[in-house]
Each structure stands twice: as structure tokens, then as C-alpha cells.
Tab-separated table of C-alpha atoms and ligand atoms in Angstrom:
chain	number	residue	atom	x	y	z
A	2	MET	CA	21.145	-30.692	56.355
A	3	SER	CA	18.703	-32.840	54.420
A	4	SER	CA	15.870	-30.435	55.169
A	5	SER	CA	17.788	-27.480	53.666
A	6	TRP	CA	18.414	-29.553	50.508
A	7	GLU	CA	14.745	-30.326	50.411
A	8	GLN	CA	13.993	-26.633	50.761
A	9	LEU	CA	16.370	-25.735	47.944
A	10	PHE	CA	14.864	-28.407	45.713
A	11	PHE	CA	11.412	-27.105	46.476
A	12	GLN	CA	12.459	-23.540	45.674
A	13	ILE	CA	13.958	-24.592	42.322
A	14	LEU	CA	10.794	-26.514	41.555
A	15	LEU	CA	8.727	-23.418	42.344
A	16	LEU	CA	10.961	-21.299	40.130
A	17	VAL	CA	10.625	-23.716	37.210
A	18	VAL	CA	6.846	-23.825	37.578
A	19	PHE	CA	6.738	-20.057	37.818
A	20	CYS	CA	8.856	-19.613	34.695
A	21	ARG	CA	6.748	-22.073	32.746
A	22	HIS	CA	3.731	-20.138	33.865
A	23	ILE	CA	5.227	-16.912	32.556
A	24	ASN	CA	6.115	-18.561	29.267
A	25	THR	CA	2.641	-19.878	28.672
A	26	LYS	CA	1.170	-16.500	29.593
A	27	THR	CA	2.993	-14.647	26.823
A	28	PRO	CA	2.160	-16.266	23.479
A	29	GLY	CA	3.687	-13.513	21.330
A	30	PRO	CA	4.704	-9.889	21.124
A	31	THR	CA	1.244	-8.771	19.989
A	32	PRO	CA	-1.583	-10.695	21.646
A	33	PRO	CA	-4.901	-10.369	19.822
A	34	PRO	CA	-7.308	-7.765	21.211
A	35	LEU	CA	-9.232	-9.146	24.143
A	36	VAL	CA	-12.728	-9.308	22.724
A	37	SER	CA	-14.383	-11.557	25.223
A	38	ILE	CA	-16.485	-14.234	23.562
A	39	ASN	CA	-19.101	-13.874	26.282
A	40	SER	CA	-19.726	-10.157	26.006
A	41	PRO	CA	-22.675	-9.620	23.667
A	42	LEU	CA	-21.811	-8.297	20.235
A	43	PRO	CA	-23.592	-5.247	18.907
A	44	THR	CA	-26.164	-6.098	16.285
A	45	ASP	CA	-26.862	-4.627	12.892
A	46	ILE	CA	-29.072	-5.453	9.948
A	47	ARG	CA	-28.839	-5.020	6.174
A	48	SER	CA	-31.905	-5.623	4.028
A	49	VAL	CA	-32.108	-5.694	0.271
A	50	VAL	CA	-35.201	-6.043	-1.897
A	51	LEU	CA	-34.401	-7.683	-5.234
A	52	LYS	CA	-36.674	-7.302	-8.238
A	53	GLY	CA	-34.359	-8.689	-10.933
A	54	GLU	CA	-31.937	-11.612	-10.786
A	55	SER	CA	-28.971	-10.325	-8.838
A	56	HIS	CA	-27.640	-7.446	-6.840
A	57	THR	CA	-24.370	-6.645	-5.048
A	58	GLU	CA	-24.384	-4.707	-1.795
A	59	SER	CA	-21.196	-3.358	-0.188
A	60	VAL	CA	-21.167	-3.443	3.594
A	61	GLU	CA	-18.472	-1.404	5.333
A	62	LEU	CA	-17.597	-2.693	8.806
A	63	LEU	CA	-15.292	-1.366	11.516
A	64	ASN	CA	-16.000	-3.525	14.536
A	65	PRO	CA	-17.142	-7.047	15.340
A	66	VAL	CA	-20.882	-7.324	14.953
A	67	ASN	CA	-23.764	-9.782	14.843
A	68	LEU	CA	-24.987	-8.922	11.410
A	69	THR	CA	-28.424	-9.902	10.159
A	70	LEU	CA	-28.592	-10.148	6.388
A	71	GLU	CA	-32.092	-10.068	4.976
A	72	CYS	CA	-33.021	-10.781	1.387
A	73	THR	CA	-36.405	-10.189	-0.173
A	74	TRP	CA	-37.073	-11.375	-3.698
A	75	THR	CA	-40.193	-10.496	-5.656
A	76	GLY	CA	-39.820	-13.714	-7.654
A	77	ASN	CA	-40.077	-14.448	-11.338
A	78	GLN	CA	-43.122	-15.164	-13.506
A	79	ASN	CA	-43.482	-18.730	-12.098
A	80	LYS	CA	-44.337	-17.558	-8.559
A	81	LEU	CA	-44.068	-21.074	-7.115
A	82	PRO	CA	-45.717	-21.398	-3.689
A	83	ASN	CA	-42.342	-22.404	-2.233
A	84	ILE	CA	-38.708	-22.504	-3.329
A	85	THR	CA	-35.389	-23.582	-1.804
A	86	GLY	CA	-33.173	-20.884	-0.379
A	87	PHE	CA	-29.618	-21.142	0.986
A	88	TRP	CA	-26.500	-19.060	1.763
A	89	ARG	CA	-22.996	-18.995	0.352
A	90	LYS	CA	-19.834	-17.561	1.828
A	91	ASP	CA	-17.121	-16.787	-0.769
A	92	GLY	CA	-18.820	-19.178	-3.180
A	93	ASP	CA	-19.153	-22.154	-0.771
A	94	GLU	CA	-22.509	-23.191	0.589
A	95	VAL	CA	-22.965	-22.360	4.269
A	96	GLU	CA	-23.696	-25.539	6.230
A	97	ASN	CA	-27.291	-26.066	7.354
A	98	SER	CA	-28.441	-22.949	5.588
A	99	ARG	CA	-30.788	-24.715	3.123
A	100	LEU	CA	-34.484	-24.201	3.782
A	101	THR	CA	-37.842	-23.943	2.094
A	102	VAL	CA	-39.041	-20.412	1.521
A	103	GLN	CA	-42.784	-19.848	1.175
A	104	LEU	CA	-44.219	-17.217	-1.103
A	105	GLU	CA	-45.737	-14.630	1.246
A	106	ASN	CA	-47.317	-11.348	0.176
A	107	ASP	CA	-46.055	-12.093	-3.313
A	108	GLN	CA	-42.414	-12.298	-2.202
A	109	TYR	CA	-39.804	-14.660	-0.811
A	110	ASN	CA	-37.887	-13.751	2.304
A	111	LEU	CA	-34.573	-15.200	3.503
A	112	LYS	CA	-32.684	-13.978	6.524
A	113	ARG	CA	-29.774	-15.128	8.667
A	114	VAL	CA	-27.537	-13.807	11.456
A	115	PHE	CA	-23.779	-13.935	10.911
A	116	SER	CA	-21.275	-13.346	13.698
A	117	ILE	CA	-18.555	-11.157	12.248
A	118	ILE	CA	-15.787	-11.390	14.826
A	119	SER	CA	-12.535	-11.264	12.890
A	120	GLU	CA	-11.027	-10.752	9.467
A	121	GLU	CA	-11.858	-14.324	8.380
A	122	ASN	CA	-15.563	-13.555	8.751
A	123	LEU	CA	-15.358	-10.728	6.235
A	124	GLY	CA	-15.922	-11.496	2.590
A	125	ASN	CA	-18.688	-12.276	0.175
A	126	TYR	CA	-22.022	-13.550	1.551
A	127	SER	CA	-24.701	-14.479	-0.956
A	128	CYS	CA	-28.311	-15.432	-0.366
A	129	MET	CA	-29.497	-17.784	-3.077
A	130	PHE	CA	-33.072	-18.331	-4.227
A	131	GLU	CA	-32.568	-21.695	-5.898
A	132	SER	CA	-30.456	-20.785	-8.914
A	133	GLU	CA	-32.900	-18.130	-10.045
A	134	ALA	CA	-31.768	-15.096	-8.072
A	135	LYS	CA	-29.100	-13.989	-5.594
A	136	ILE	CA	-27.900	-11.035	-3.565
A	137	ASP	CA	-24.173	-10.674	-2.750
A	138	PHE	CA	-23.221	-8.794	0.407
A	139	VAL	CA	-19.545	-7.871	0.285
A	140	LEU	CA	-18.329	-7.264	3.855
A	141	ALA	CA	-15.065	-5.345	4.232
A	142	ALA	CA	-13.266	-2.730	6.300
A	143	PRO	CA	-13.207	0.749	4.699
A	144	HIS	CA	-11.125	0.844	1.545
A	145	MET	CA	-8.290	3.259	1.006
A	146	HIS	CA	-8.413	5.014	-2.308
A	147	GLU	CA	-5.203	4.418	-4.223
A	148	VAL	CA	-2.389	6.339	-2.595
A	149	ARG	CA	-0.396	7.092	-5.738
A	150	ASP	CA	0.439	5.117	-8.822
A	151	LYS	CA	3.863	6.596	-9.523
A	152	PRO	CA	6.822	5.802	-7.285
A	153	ILE	CA	8.322	8.481	-5.064
A	154	VAL	CA	11.884	9.280	-6.148
A	155	SER	CA	14.482	10.446	-3.663
A	156	TYR	CA	18.248	10.633	-3.346
A	157	VAL	CA	20.803	8.754	-1.288
A	158	GLY	CA	21.525	10.715	1.901
A	159	ASP	CA	18.280	12.710	1.721
A	160	SER	CA	15.184	12.110	3.794
A	161	VAL	CA	11.742	11.419	2.375
A	162	VAL	CA	8.153	11.768	3.615
A	163	ILE	CA	5.616	9.149	2.491
A	164	VAL	CA	1.965	10.050	3.060
A	165	CYS	CA	-1.191	7.933	3.189
A	166	LYS	CA	-4.712	9.008	3.949
A	167	MET	CA	-8.274	7.806	4.172
A	168	GLU	CA	-10.949	9.868	2.470
A	169	GLU	CA	-12.737	12.422	4.649
A	170	THR	CA	-15.987	10.500	4.340
A	171	LYS	CA	-14.456	7.302	5.746
A	172	PRO	CA	-14.371	6.505	9.444
A	173	LYS	CA	-11.193	7.303	11.351
A	174	PRO	CA	-8.902	4.307	11.831
A	175	SER	CA	-7.961	3.524	15.438
A	176	THR	CA	-4.300	3.896	14.481
A	177	TRP	CA	-1.865	3.524	11.585
A	178	ASN	CA	0.992	1.108	10.968
A	179	TRP	CA	3.745	1.095	8.395
A	180	TYR	CA	5.347	-1.931	6.783
A	181	LYS	CA	8.143	-2.527	4.326
A	182	ALA	CA	8.066	-5.394	1.858
A	183	ASN	CA	11.112	-7.604	2.242
A	184	GLY	CA	10.580	-9.975	-0.658
A	185	THR	CA	8.470	-12.569	1.104
A	186	ASP	CA	6.672	-10.595	3.775
A	187	LYS	CA	5.659	-7.234	5.123
A	188	GLU	CA	7.921	-6.230	7.977
A	189	GLN	CA	6.421	-3.746	10.377
A	190	ILE	CA	8.451	-0.582	10.977
A	191	PHE	CA	8.987	0.210	14.645
A	192	THR	CA	10.265	3.744	15.112
A	193	ALA	CA	11.272	3.093	18.717
A	194	ALA	CA	13.789	0.507	17.499
A	195	GLU	CA	15.307	2.835	14.871
A	196	PRO	CA	14.572	6.433	15.924
A	197	LEU	CA	17.340	7.878	13.738
A	198	ARG	CA	16.020	6.157	10.648
A	199	TYR	CA	12.249	6.371	10.871
A	200	GLU	CA	9.590	8.674	12.200
A	201	ILE	CA	5.830	8.151	12.001
A	202	LYS	CA	3.384	11.035	12.379
A	203	ASN	CA	-0.290	10.125	12.611
A	204	ASP	CA	-3.117	12.595	12.321
A	205	GLU	CA	-6.604	11.059	12.274
A	206	ARG	CA	-7.167	10.089	8.635
A	207	LYS	CA	-3.571	10.797	7.614
A	208	THR	CA	-0.209	9.211	8.330
A	209	LYS	CA	3.328	10.191	7.397
A	210	LEU	CA	6.400	8.019	7.397
A	211	VAL	CA	9.703	9.900	7.392
A	212	VAL	CA	12.792	7.936	6.360
A	213	TYR	CA	16.056	9.673	7.203
A	214	ASN	CA	19.519	9.194	5.698
A	215	LEU	CA	18.291	7.237	2.721
A	216	THR	CA	20.411	4.450	1.342
A	217	GLU	CA	19.719	2.542	-1.837
A	218	ALA	CA	18.498	-0.339	0.365
A	219	ASP	CA	15.616	1.865	1.546
A	220	GLY	CA	14.078	1.690	-1.922
A	221	GLY	CA	11.179	-0.704	-2.385
A	222	LEU	CA	7.534	-1.163	-1.495
A	223	TYR	CA	6.017	0.410	1.595
A	224	TYR	CA	2.567	-0.349	2.994
A	225	CYS	CA	0.545	1.928	5.206
A	226	GLY	CA	-2.079	0.134	7.266
A	227	ALA	CA	-5.217	1.850	8.548
A	228	VAL	CA	-6.094	-0.205	11.606
A	229	TYR	CA	-9.756	-0.958	12.224
A	230	ALA	CA	-10.857	-3.480	14.811
A	231	ILE	CA	-12.117	-5.861	12.132
A	232	ASN	CA	-9.207	-5.612	9.674
A	233	THR	CA	-6.245	-3.469	8.683
A	234	THR	CA	-6.681	-1.786	5.314
A	235	MET	CA	-3.460	-1.529	3.324
A	236	GLY	CA	-2.221	1.134	0.951
A	237	LEU	CA	0.885	0.715	-1.187
A	238	VAL	CA	3.614	3.228	-2.039
A	239	GLU	CA	6.803	2.584	-3.991
A	240	LEU	CA	9.974	4.433	-3.092
A	241	LYS	CA	12.930	4.736	-5.454
A	242	VAL	CA	16.226	5.853	-3.985
A	243	ILE	CA	18.768	6.959	-6.550
A	244	ASN	CA	22.319	8.151	-6.289
A	245	PHE	CA	22.725	11.904	-6.561
A	246	THR	CA	25.021	11.582	-9.599
A	247	GLU	CA	22.497	9.376	-11.399
A	248	PRO	CA	20.344	12.139	-12.939
A	249	LEU	CA	23.477	14.216	-13.591
A	250	LYS	CA	25.080	11.543	-15.733
A	251	PRO	CA	23.567	12.577	-19.093
A	252	PHE	CA	24.207	16.211	-18.211
A	253	ILE	CA	27.861	15.499	-17.404
A	254	ALA	CA	28.254	13.485	-20.612
A	255	ILE	CA	26.875	16.362	-22.680
A	256	THR	CA	29.080	18.883	-20.859
A	257	VAL	CA	32.189	16.794	-21.563
A	258	GLU	CA	31.217	16.488	-25.214
A	259	VAL	CA	30.684	20.231	-25.517
A	260	ILE	CA	34.052	20.996	-23.882
A	261	VAL	CA	35.840	18.590	-26.217
A	262	LEU	CA	34.109	20.149	-29.194
A	263	VAL	CA	34.911	23.708	-28.105
A	264	VAL	CA	38.560	22.838	-27.510
A	265	ALA	CA	38.747	21.148	-30.903
A	266	ILE	CA	37.208	24.198	-32.578
A	267	MET	CA	39.615	26.533	-30.774
A	268	PHE	CA	42.595	24.503	-31.910
A	269	TYR	CA	41.277	24.470	-35.420
A	270	GLU	CA	40.695	28.232	-35.335
A	271	ARG	CA	44.147	28.885	-33.961
A	272	TYR	CA	45.685	26.655	-36.611
A	273	GLN	CA	43.678	28.373	-39.301
A	274	SER	CA	44.534	31.923	-38.149
A	275	LYS	CA	48.230	31.019	-37.901
A	276	LYS	CA	48.048	29.770	-41.450
A	277	ASN	CA	46.268	32.981	-42.470
A	278	TYR	CA	48.851	35.096	-40.696
A	279	THR	CA	51.722	33.422	-42.495
A	280	ALA	CA	49.816	33.557	-45.799
A	281	GLY	CA	49.591	37.345	-45.549
A	282	LYS	CA	47.046	40.134	-45.038
A	283	GLY	CA	45.676	39.891	-48.571
A	284	MET	CA	44.018	36.527	-47.851
A	285	ASN	CA	42.203	37.740	-44.704
A	286	ASP	CA	38.808	38.595	-46.242
A	287	GLN	CA	38.566	35.292	-48.033
A	288	THR	CA	39.280	33.130	-44.976
A	289	ASN	CA	36.835	35.172	-42.944
A	290	THR	CA	33.911	34.087	-45.103
A	291	LEU	CA	35.245	30.538	-45.282
A	292	THR	CA	35.434	30.002	-41.518
A	293	GLN	CA	32.064	31.627	-41.002
A	294	GLY	CA	30.471	29.005	-43.231
A	295	GLU	CA	32.003	26.128	-41.263
A	296	ASN	CA	31.595	27.497	-37.774
A	297	ASN	CA	28.553	26.972	-35.576
A	298	GLU	CA	29.410	29.935	-33.401
A	299	PRO	CA	30.223	32.796	-35.757
A	300	GLU	CA	30.201	35.419	-32.997
A	301	GLU	CA	32.938	33.791	-30.963
A	302	GLY	CA	34.908	32.964	-34.104
A	303	SER	CA	34.826	36.513	-35.478
A	304	SER	CA	35.728	38.103	-32.140
A	305	MET	CA	38.706	35.784	-31.887
A	306	ARG	CA	39.761	36.693	-35.361
A	307	GLN	CA	39.446	40.381	-34.603
A	308	ARG	CA	41.773	40.012	-31.666
A	309	LYS	CA	44.229	38.057	-33.784
A	310	VAL	CA	44.153	40.581	-36.633
B	417	LIG	C1	-24.726	-13.418	17.878
B	417	LIG	O1	-24.979	-14.499	17.011
B	417	LIG	C2	-24.733	-15.772	17.567
B	417	LIG	C3	-25.089	-16.799	16.544
B	417	LIG	O2	-24.615	-16.460	15.275
B	417	LIG	C4	-25.559	-15.958	18.795
B	417	LIG	O3	-25.223	-17.195	19.429
B	417	LIG	C5	-25.305	-14.841	19.783
B	417	LIG	O4	-26.178	-14.967	20.882
B	417	LIG	C6	-25.568	-13.530	19.091
B	417	LIG	N1	-25.294	-12.444	19.998
B	417	LIG	C7	-26.061	-11.367	20.065
B	417	LIG	C8	-25.638	-10.323	21.022
B	417	LIG	O5	-27.060	-11.259	19.384
B	418	LIG	C1	-44.018	-26.702	-1.771
B	418	LIG	O1	-44.895	-26.576	-2.886
B	418	LIG	C2	-45.278	-27.788	-3.469
B	418	LIG	C3	-46.099	-27.475	-4.669
B	418	LIG	O2	-45.348	-26.736	-5.585
B	418	LIG	C4	-46.069	-28.583	-2.440
B	418	LIG	O3	-46.420	-29.830	-2.994
B	418	LIG	C5	-45.218	-28.785	-1.194
B	418	LIG	O4	-45.978	-29.437	-0.205
B	418	LIG	C6	-44.720	-27.471	-0.669
B	418	LIG	N1	-43.806	-27.719	0.424
B	418	LIG	C7	-43.825	-27.034	1.531
B	418	LIG	C8	-42.794	-27.427	2.532
B	418	LIG	O5	-44.608	-26.145	1.736
B	419	LIG	C1	-19.426	-13.086	-4.592
B	419	LIG	O1	-19.594	-14.496	-4.761
B	419	LIG	C2	-20.392	-14.863	-5.863
B	419	LIG	C3	-20.514	-16.361	-5.843
B	419	LIG	O2	-21.178	-16.788	-4.699
B	419	LIG	C4	-19.765	-14.355	-7.132
B	419	LIG	O3	-20.604	-14.661	-8.218
B	419	LIG	C5	-19.574	-12.860	-7.061
B	419	LIG	O4	-18.895	-12.390	-8.196
B	419	LIG	C6	-18.777	-12.492	-5.838
B	419	LIG	N1	-18.717	-11.045	-5.748
B	419	LIG	C7	-17.623	-10.395	-5.375
B	419	LIG	C8	-17.714	-8.915	-5.352
B	419	LIG	O5	-16.602	-10.979	-5.058
B	420	LIG	C1	10.803	-10.733	6.048
B	420	LIG	O1	10.051	-10.398	7.187
B	420	LIG	C2	9.532	-11.501	7.880
B	420	LIG	C3	8.620	-10.992	8.965
B	420	LIG	O2	9.216	-10.028	9.769
B	420	LIG	C4	10.670	-12.339	8.403
B	420	LIG	O3	10.162	-13.464	9.087
B	420	LIG	C5	11.513	-12.802	7.224
B	420	LIG	O4	12.636	-13.497	7.684
B	420	LIG	C6	11.968	-11.608	6.416
B	420	LIG	N1	12.618	-12.095	5.197
B	420	LIG	C7	13.742	-11.574	4.731
B	420	LIG	C8	14.230	-12.152	3.444
B	420	LIG	O5	14.350	-10.693	5.332
B	421	LIG	C1	23.014	10.431	8.851
B	421	LIG	O1	24.239	9.728	8.752
B	421	LIG	C2	25.356	10.447	9.171
B	421	LIG	C3	26.572	9.588	8.963
B	421	LIG	O2	26.341	8.591	8.018
B	421	LIG	C4	25.221	10.843	10.627
B	421	LIG	O3	26.300	11.641	11.005
B	421	LIG	C5	23.939	11.635	10.810
B	421	LIG	O4	23.727	11.907	12.165
B	421	LIG	C6	22.774	10.852	10.266
B	421	LIG	N1	21.604	11.650	10.378
B	421	LIG	C7	20.478	11.192	10.885
B	421	LIG	C8	19.341	12.132	10.926
B	421	LIG	O5	20.391	10.048	11.294
B	422	LIG	C1	-7.983	-7.316	5.190
B	422	LIG	O1	-7.177	-6.274	4.688
B	422	LIG	C2	-6.163	-6.702	3.802
B	422	LIG	C3	-5.310	-5.520	3.456
B	422	LIG	O2	-6.055	-4.465	2.886
B	422	LIG	C4	-6.789	-7.321	2.558
B	422	LIG	O3	-5.779	-7.789	1.696
B	422	LIG	C5	-7.656	-8.473	2.975
B	422	LIG	O4	-8.329	-8.980	1.855
B	422	LIG	C6	-8.673	-8.001	4.013
B	422	LIG	N1	-9.408	-9.156	4.474
B	422	LIG	C7	-10.683	-9.341	4.165
B	422	LIG	C8	-11.263	-10.617	4.625
B	422	LIG	O5	-11.328	-8.509	3.535
């Protein structure tokens, strides 16, 4: 008896441990890509020779890389035998980057390796030659050229296709994601969760989001994300969903006004012709010219009068 209780207790204990193990193994729905820290990063180098005082170099990156940045400065008229060089990242001095640079072959040379592993490592790296000269390297994933500046307009109940693309010259993203702004955040759109509402069609440098059965709540800001290993580049599209009667409203208002006017004119005409009829045939020619002067539609007016007469 006591041994079976012990066994049960042991089994429960095992179960609890097992469950805890499972819990700790799944930190979230989307674990970060498993780039092992130990596996050697590919290496790359960017070198700039500066003759003036400053230069900005754009560096487009797709994947994690050990990037060597090399700055060569031809100096100014002082040509001191040595100067102090250091590095900045996004305006802040990089720790332990200060060193003395000797003048060699009539130029100063400063070089450093940066491990670019994730989005935080992207940004603006500057090599500084005292405060005399600098080179900015701006590290970023490929940019998306502006998708469109005007909002897309569609109607309640319709479906709409929103398109984003990278330029042909840019590298292909590994995949595309779509997000919708919800006031505070960007909420990713998962088509599997709402297959009747959304569809995403990806084609290399192009992506399409189809939204079915539009409601006014579907209006707002949409983001397409071109996913590169180092960062996801975002493009922005605004969607406006309007009620079908909305653009018809001025048209309907004008139509109603015209009908009212026409009816009023007809009544007036009828009243006038009755008056004419009772006044006698002799007056006919006179009233004809009179009504023509007042009427905007002489054709209709005269044909009516002909029928009456
Ligand atoms: C990358 O750079 C880091 C230092 O920034 C270095 O420890 C590592 O060995 C480098 N890896 C490769 C493959 O060069
Ligand atoms: C730098 O140059 C100065 C002369 O301008 C010299 O006195 C000094 O020793 C040099 N320092 C180094 C580290 O070469
Ligand atoms: C990069 O940072 C420097 C300051 O270190 C700043 O002067 C420069 O404007 C920045 N460039 C860009 C493109 O952000
Ligand atoms: C917006 O989306 C974020 C992320 O999915 C979510 O945490 C937040 O609650 C949403 N906010 C609103 C107002 O729906
Ligand atoms: C759109 O909504 C209507 C009803 O509101 C539904 O019958 C129809 O199947 C929906 N169409 C799609 C493509 O979801
Ligand atoms: C990563 O991409 C996002 C979206 O385009 C952008 O806002 C952000 O500045 C990028 N991060 C870096 C460090 O460039």
C-alpha cells in the first residue's frame, strides 16, 4: 500500500518536473533564429580614404558579419607625427577605442573589427581623427523605396490588394510579413488564423496582402516587412475604407435638387398655360416669349406648350 503511494508521488513529481522542463524550453511563439555564438561569422571589410574633413558611407547588410571598418585620412596641413583616433557608435564613444595613430606614408590609418550580429549592432559608426576629420559608416538592411504616399481607397464589402516591393537591384528578402497598426503597436497578420479575411502572396521582391470583406475597421495603417536576417525593413501603406454611399452623397443631393427644381418648373408651366388657356388664344404669342425668357430649358418648355395648344 505505502509503496504504491510512493510510486504515485514519484510519478506526479516526474510529471511536474517534465512540465516545468517543457515550459522553460519554450520561451515564446517565435524563438530567435539559432545563430550559434560559436560558429565563426563571415568577415567583410569596408575601406574609405578621406581627403577632406568628413565623408558618409552607406553599408547595406543582410546577414550577421564580422565587419572590419578601415579609415585612411590624408591629414591636414599640420601633418603632426601622431594624433589621437577613436570610434563612435550612434554618437557615443566606443569604449577602449582611443589610440595614438602615427603618420605613415603621409597618412593616418584607423581600423577596427565590429561584430554585427543583430539589429542593435546596426547604425552609425564613425571613426574620428581627433576632432579634425571623421568618416561615418551607416550600417543598415536594404531600404524599401517609398511604397506610395497616397492612401488606397476601397469600399465596405469589397476586397482590396495592397502591394509592396523591393527594387530589382536590392537583394531578395528571405520572406515577407504584414502588420497592422493598432494604435500602440504593429500587430502581425497571420493568414492561417483568419483565412477568410486575409491572404498573403509573396513573390521574391514583391508581396501582396489581400483583405476580403472590408469593414470600416479594416481602414488604417498597414506595414509590409521585408525580412532579412539582420533586420526587417518596413514599408507603410494607408488604407481607407469608405461606405459605398459615401461618394454618392453629393450626387444624390444634386439629383434631388434637380428633381425638385424640375417639378417646380412643371407646376409653374402648367399653372401658366392654364392661365393662358383661360385668358384666350389672342394672348398665346405674348406668353410664349415671356416664358422663354424665364425658362432654362426652352426646348422642353416649348414642346409642352405645343402639346397644350
Ligand atoms: C569576430 O569578431 C570578434 C571580436 O569582435 C572576434 O572575437 C571573433 O573571433 C571574430 N570572428 C571571426 C570569424 O573573425
Ligand atoms: C607623438 O608626437 C609627439 C610630438 O608631436 C611626441 O612627443 C610623442 O612622443 C609622440 N607619441 C607617440 C606615442 O608616438
Ligand atoms: C552619424 O553620427 C554622427 C555623429 O557621430 C553624426 O554627425 C552624423 O550626422 C550621423 N549620420 C547619420 C547618417 O546618422
Ligand atoms: C496592439 O497589438 C499589441 C501586439 O500584438 C498588443 O499587445 C496590444 O494589446 C494591441 N493593442 C490594442 C489597443 O489592441
Ligand atoms: C463575406 O461576408 C459574407 C457575410 O457577411 C459571407 O457570406 C461571405 O462568405 C464573406 N466572404 C468572404 C470571402 O469571406
Ligand atoms: C530595423 O528596421 C526597422 C524598420 O524598417 C527600422 O525602423 C529600424 O531603424 C531598423 N534598425 C536599425 C538598427 O537600423
